[in-house]
Coordinates of C-alpha atoms in Angstrom, one line a residue:
X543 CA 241.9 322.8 20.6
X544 CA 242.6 319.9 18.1
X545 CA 245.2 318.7 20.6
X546 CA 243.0 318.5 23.6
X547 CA 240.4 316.7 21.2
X548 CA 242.7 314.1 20.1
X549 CA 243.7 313.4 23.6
X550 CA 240.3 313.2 24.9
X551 CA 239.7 310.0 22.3
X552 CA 242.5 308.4 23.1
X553 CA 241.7 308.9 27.1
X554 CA 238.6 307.6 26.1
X555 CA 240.0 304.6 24.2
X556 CA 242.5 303.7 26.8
X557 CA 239.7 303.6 29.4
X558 CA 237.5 301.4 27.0
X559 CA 240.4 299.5 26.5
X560 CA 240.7 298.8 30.7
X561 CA 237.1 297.8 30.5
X562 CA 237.2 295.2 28.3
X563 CA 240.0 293.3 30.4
X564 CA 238.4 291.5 33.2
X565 CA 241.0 292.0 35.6
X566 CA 242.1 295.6 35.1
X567 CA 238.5 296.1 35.1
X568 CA 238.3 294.5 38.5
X569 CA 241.3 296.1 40.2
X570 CA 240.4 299.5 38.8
X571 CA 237.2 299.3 40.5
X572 CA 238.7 297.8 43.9
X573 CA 240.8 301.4 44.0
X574 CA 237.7 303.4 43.6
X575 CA 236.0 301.8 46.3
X576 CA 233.9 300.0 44.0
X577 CA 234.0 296.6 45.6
X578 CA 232.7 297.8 49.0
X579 CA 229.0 297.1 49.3
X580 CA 227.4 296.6 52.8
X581 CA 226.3 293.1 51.9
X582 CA 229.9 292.3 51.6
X583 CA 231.1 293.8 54.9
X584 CA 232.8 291.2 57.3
X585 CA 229.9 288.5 59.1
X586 CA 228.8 289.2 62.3
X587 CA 230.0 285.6 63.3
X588 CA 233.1 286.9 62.4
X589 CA 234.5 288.0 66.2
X590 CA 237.9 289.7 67.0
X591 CA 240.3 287.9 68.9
X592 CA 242.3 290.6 71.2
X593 CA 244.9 290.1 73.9
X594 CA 242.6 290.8 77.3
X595 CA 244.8 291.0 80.2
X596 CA 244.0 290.8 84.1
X597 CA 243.2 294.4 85.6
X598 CA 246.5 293.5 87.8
X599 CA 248.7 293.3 84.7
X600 CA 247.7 296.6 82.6
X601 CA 249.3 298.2 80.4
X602 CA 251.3 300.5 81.8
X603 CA 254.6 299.0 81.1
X604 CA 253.8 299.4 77.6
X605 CA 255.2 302.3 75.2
X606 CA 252.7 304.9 73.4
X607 CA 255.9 305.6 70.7
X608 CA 257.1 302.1 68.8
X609 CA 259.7 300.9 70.8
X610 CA 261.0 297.3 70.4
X611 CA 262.7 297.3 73.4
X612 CA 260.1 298.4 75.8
X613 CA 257.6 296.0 73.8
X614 CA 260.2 293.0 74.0
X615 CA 261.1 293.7 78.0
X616 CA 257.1 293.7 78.7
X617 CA 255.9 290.8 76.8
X618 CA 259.2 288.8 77.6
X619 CA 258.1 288.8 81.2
X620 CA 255.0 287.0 80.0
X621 CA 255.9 283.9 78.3
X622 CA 252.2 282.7 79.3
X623 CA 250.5 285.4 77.1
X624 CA 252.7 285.3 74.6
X625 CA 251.9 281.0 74.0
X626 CA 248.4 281.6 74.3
X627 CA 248.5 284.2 71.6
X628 CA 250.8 281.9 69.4
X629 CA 248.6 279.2 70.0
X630 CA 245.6 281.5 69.0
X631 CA 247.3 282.6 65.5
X632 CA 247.8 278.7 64.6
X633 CA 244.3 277.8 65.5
X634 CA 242.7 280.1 63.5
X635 CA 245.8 280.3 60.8
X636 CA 246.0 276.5 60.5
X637 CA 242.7 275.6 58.9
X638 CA 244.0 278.2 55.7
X639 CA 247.3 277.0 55.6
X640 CA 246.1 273.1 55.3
X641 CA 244.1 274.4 52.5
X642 CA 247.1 276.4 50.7
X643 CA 249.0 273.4 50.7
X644 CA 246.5 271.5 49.3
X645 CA 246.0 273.8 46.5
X646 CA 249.6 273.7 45.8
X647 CA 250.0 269.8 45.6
X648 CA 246.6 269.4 43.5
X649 CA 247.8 272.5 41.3
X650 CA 244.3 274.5 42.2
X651 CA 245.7 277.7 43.2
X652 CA 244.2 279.9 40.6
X653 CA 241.0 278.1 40.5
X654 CA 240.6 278.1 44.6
X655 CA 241.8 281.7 44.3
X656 CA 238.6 283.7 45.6
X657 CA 237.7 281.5 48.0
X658 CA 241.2 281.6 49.6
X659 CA 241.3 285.3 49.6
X660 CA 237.9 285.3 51.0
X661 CA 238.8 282.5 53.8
X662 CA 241.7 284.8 54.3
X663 CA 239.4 288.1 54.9
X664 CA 237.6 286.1 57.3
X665 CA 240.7 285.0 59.3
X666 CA 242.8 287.9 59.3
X667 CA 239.8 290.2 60.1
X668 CA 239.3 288.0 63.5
X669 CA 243.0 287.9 64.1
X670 CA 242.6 292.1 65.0
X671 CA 244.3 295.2 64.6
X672 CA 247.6 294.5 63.4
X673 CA 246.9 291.8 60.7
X674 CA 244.0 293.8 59.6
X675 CA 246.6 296.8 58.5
X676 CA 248.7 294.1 57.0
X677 CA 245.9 292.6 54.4
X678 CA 245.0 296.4 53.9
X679 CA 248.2 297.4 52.6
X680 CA 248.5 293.7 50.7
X681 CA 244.8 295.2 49.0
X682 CA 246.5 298.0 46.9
X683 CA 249.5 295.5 45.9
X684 CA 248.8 293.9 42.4
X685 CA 252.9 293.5 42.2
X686 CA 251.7 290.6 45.0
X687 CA 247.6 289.7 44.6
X688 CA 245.7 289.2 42.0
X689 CA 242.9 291.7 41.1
X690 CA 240.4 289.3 42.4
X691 CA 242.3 288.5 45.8
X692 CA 242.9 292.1 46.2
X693 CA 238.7 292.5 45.7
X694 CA 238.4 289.9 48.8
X695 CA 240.9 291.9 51.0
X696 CA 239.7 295.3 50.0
X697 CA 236.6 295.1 52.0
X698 CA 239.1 295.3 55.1
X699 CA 239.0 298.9 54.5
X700 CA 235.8 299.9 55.4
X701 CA 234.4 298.0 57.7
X702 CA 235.5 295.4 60.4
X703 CA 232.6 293.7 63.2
X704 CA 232.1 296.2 65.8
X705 CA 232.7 295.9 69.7
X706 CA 229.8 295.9 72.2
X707 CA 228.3 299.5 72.5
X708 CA 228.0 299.4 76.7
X709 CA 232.2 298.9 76.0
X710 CA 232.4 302.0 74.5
X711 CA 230.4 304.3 76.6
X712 CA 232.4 303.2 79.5
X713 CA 235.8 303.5 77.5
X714 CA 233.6 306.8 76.6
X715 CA 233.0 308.4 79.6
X716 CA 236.6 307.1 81.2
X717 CA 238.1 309.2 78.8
X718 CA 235.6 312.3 80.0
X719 CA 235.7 311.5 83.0
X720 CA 232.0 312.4 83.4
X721 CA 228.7 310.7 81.8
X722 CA 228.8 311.7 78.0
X723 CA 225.2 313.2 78.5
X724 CA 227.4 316.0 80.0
X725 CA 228.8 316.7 76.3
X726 CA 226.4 315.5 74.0
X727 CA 223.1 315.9 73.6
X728 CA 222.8 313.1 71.1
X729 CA 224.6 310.1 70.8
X730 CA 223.4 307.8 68.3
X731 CA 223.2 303.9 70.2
X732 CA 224.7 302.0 68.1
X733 CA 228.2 302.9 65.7
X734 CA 227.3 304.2 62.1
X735 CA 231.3 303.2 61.0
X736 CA 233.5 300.3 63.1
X737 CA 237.9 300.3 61.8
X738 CA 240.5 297.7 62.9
X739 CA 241.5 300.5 65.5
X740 CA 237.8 301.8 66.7
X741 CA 234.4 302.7 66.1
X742 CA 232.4 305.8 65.5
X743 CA 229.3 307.5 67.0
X744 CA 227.3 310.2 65.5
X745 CA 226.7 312.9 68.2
X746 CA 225.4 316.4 69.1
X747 CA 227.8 318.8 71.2
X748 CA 225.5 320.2 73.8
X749 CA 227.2 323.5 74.2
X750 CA 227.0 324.2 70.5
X751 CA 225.0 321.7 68.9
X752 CA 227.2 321.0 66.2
X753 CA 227.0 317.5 64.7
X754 CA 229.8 315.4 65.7
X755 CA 231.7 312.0 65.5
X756 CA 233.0 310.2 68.5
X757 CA 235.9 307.7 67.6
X758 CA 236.2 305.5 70.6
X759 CA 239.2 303.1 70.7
X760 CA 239.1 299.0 70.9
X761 CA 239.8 297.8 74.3
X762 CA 243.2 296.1 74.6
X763 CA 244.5 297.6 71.5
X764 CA 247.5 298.2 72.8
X765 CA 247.6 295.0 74.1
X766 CA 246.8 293.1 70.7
X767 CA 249.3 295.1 68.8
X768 CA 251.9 295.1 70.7
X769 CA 252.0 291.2 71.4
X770 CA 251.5 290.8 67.7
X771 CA 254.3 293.0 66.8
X772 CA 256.6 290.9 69.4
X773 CA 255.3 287.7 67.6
X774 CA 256.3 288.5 63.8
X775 CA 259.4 290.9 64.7
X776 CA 261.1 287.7 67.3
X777 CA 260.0 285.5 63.6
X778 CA 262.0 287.9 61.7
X779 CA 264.7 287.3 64.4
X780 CA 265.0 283.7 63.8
X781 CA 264.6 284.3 59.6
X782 CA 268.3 286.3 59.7
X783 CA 270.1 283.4 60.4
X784 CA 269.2 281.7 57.2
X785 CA 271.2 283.8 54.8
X786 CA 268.2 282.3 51.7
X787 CA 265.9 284.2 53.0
X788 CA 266.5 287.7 51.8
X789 CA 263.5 289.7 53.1
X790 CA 264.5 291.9 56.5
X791 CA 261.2 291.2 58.3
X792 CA 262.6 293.0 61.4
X793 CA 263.1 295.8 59.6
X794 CA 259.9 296.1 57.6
X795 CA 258.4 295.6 61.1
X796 CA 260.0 298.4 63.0
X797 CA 259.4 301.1 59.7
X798 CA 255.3 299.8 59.7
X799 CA 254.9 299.8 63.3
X800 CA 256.5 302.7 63.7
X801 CA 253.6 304.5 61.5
X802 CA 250.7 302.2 62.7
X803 CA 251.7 303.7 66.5
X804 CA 251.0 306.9 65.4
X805 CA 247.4 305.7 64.0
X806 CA 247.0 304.3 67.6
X807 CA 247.4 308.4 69.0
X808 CA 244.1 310.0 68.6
X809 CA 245.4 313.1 69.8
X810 CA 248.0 313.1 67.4
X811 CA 245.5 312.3 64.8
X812 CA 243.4 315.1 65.9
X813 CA 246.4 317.7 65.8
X814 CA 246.6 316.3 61.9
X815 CA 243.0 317.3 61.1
X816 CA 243.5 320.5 62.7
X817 CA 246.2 321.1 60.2
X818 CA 244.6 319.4 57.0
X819 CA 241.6 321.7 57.7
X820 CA 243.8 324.6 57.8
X821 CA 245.3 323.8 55.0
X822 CA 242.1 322.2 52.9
X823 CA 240.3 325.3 53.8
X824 CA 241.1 328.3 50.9
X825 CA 241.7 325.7 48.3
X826 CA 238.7 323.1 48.7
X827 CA 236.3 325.4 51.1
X828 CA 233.4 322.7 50.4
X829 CA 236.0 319.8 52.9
X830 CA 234.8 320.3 56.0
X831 CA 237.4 318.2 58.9
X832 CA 235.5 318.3 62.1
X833 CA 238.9 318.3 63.8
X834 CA 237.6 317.0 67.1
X835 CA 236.1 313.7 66.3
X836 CA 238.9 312.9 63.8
X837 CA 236.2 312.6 61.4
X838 CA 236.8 314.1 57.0
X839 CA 233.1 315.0 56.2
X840 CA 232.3 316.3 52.5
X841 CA 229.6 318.3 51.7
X842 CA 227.6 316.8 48.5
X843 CA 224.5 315.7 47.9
X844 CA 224.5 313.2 50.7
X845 CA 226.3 312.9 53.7
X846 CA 229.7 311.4 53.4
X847 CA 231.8 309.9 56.6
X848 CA 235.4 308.9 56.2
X849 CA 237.2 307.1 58.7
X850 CA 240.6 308.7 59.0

């Protein structure tokens, strides 16, 4: 017993300790969700830029499995969409990049820090899917960020500007193939949770009346990635032939992509929750996983909706 006491205190004086410094502090509170308060969530000027395409050109040339060579053979027969999308990432890119430069000749990095990483929120949050999952991973980096920068770019994980709602009913009932009145009973009008990927709907089944999410996808998701993904990996192309630089962007690339495809697969996705529940369910009986919907729900003293 004198053990566990002794080891208590010093838990408890390490944890004082963090406290005290500001930017432990800070970064301890960014992984605990901390930072994330609704007043902070993206602005609603804030608009995402995806890759629309003509209803003659879908997407049906494109993979559902990662595949750079399906990806480079379908946006290689479209130089026209590929410049517009290049000259879309240095529009919005360019404005932040001026400014990092001028930090760096004026020596104001650290004290133009915050504003940077909140100029670079703004901007990568507007650029769409893909470079949203890129400042989410750089969030839980402190080898990389700074705890305050990582603050800025944590907010990327809970909520991006949603799409229009009459969008998603029609993406909705596509995917039915039937009015969603059909299924639900209630659908709530607007989304209660909006992701770099899609948006969420609380609903009613009609047949059983269990409560429900409804994760509908972005329009021209596919699209956006994709294009992106040809962008940066073709960049890495052109890095390997200068032997300084020794980061293989192709092939951090094709290992992320390669994951964030199987995020775009809602069925897959569902097929996971099926199995988390299964496994969740003798151990933690008060996780519910309403497998359908894709949606973690925990039972506490208030509802509790996680976007998985």
């Amino acid at each position: 017993m004198k053990r566990f006491g002794e080891m208590s205190k010093e838990i408890q004086r390490v944890r004082k300790q963090m406290e005290e410094d500001e930017q432990l502090a800070s970064l301890m509170r960014g992984l605990r969700g901390q930072n994330l308060r609704d007043e902070q969530f993206a602005d609603e000027n804030v608009r995402l830029r995806l890759v629309e395409v003509e209803s003659t050109d879908n997407n049906e040339g494109l993979p559902l499995v990662y595949s750079p060579e399906i990806i480079s053979a379908y946006w290689g027969k479209r130089p026209r969409a590929v410049a517009t999308r290049v000259v879309q990432l240095l529009s919005v890119a360019g404005g932040f990049i001026s400014h990092l430069i001028s930090d760096l000749i004026t020596d104001k990095l650290k004290e133009n820090e915050v504003a940077r990483a909140i100029e670079l929120r703004e901007i990568v949050t507007s650029l769409g899917p893909a470079y949203i999952k890129l400042g989410q991973a750089l969030s839980i980096r402190p080898d990389i960020l700074s705890p305050s920068a990582m603050t800025e770019l944590q907010k990327l994980c809970d909520k991006v500007p949603s799409f229009p709602d009459d969008i998603a009913m029609a993406l909705l009932e596509e995917e039915l193939g039937r009015p969603w009145q059909e299924i639900y009973s209630e659908l709530s009008p607007s989304p209660i949770a909006a992701a770099s990927l899609g948006q969420v709907y609380k609903g009613r089944l009609k047949e059983t009346g269990d409560l429900v999410a409804v994760k509908v996808q972005r329009p021209f998701v596919l699209e956006t990635v994709t294009i992106d993904l040809f962008i940066i990996r073709n960049l890495g192309l052109v890095l390997r032939r200068f032997p300084q630089v020794s980061i293989d962007v192709v092939g951090l690339v094709d290992e992320w992509a390669a994951r964030f495809f199987e995020e775009l697969d809602y069925v897959n996705e569902g097929e996971n929750g099926t199995y988390f529940a299964e496994v969740m369910k003798q151990d933690l009986p008060q996780v519910i996983t309403l497998t359908t919907m894709n949606i973690c729900l925990v039972k506490s003293s208030e509802t509790l909706w996680f976007i998985v």
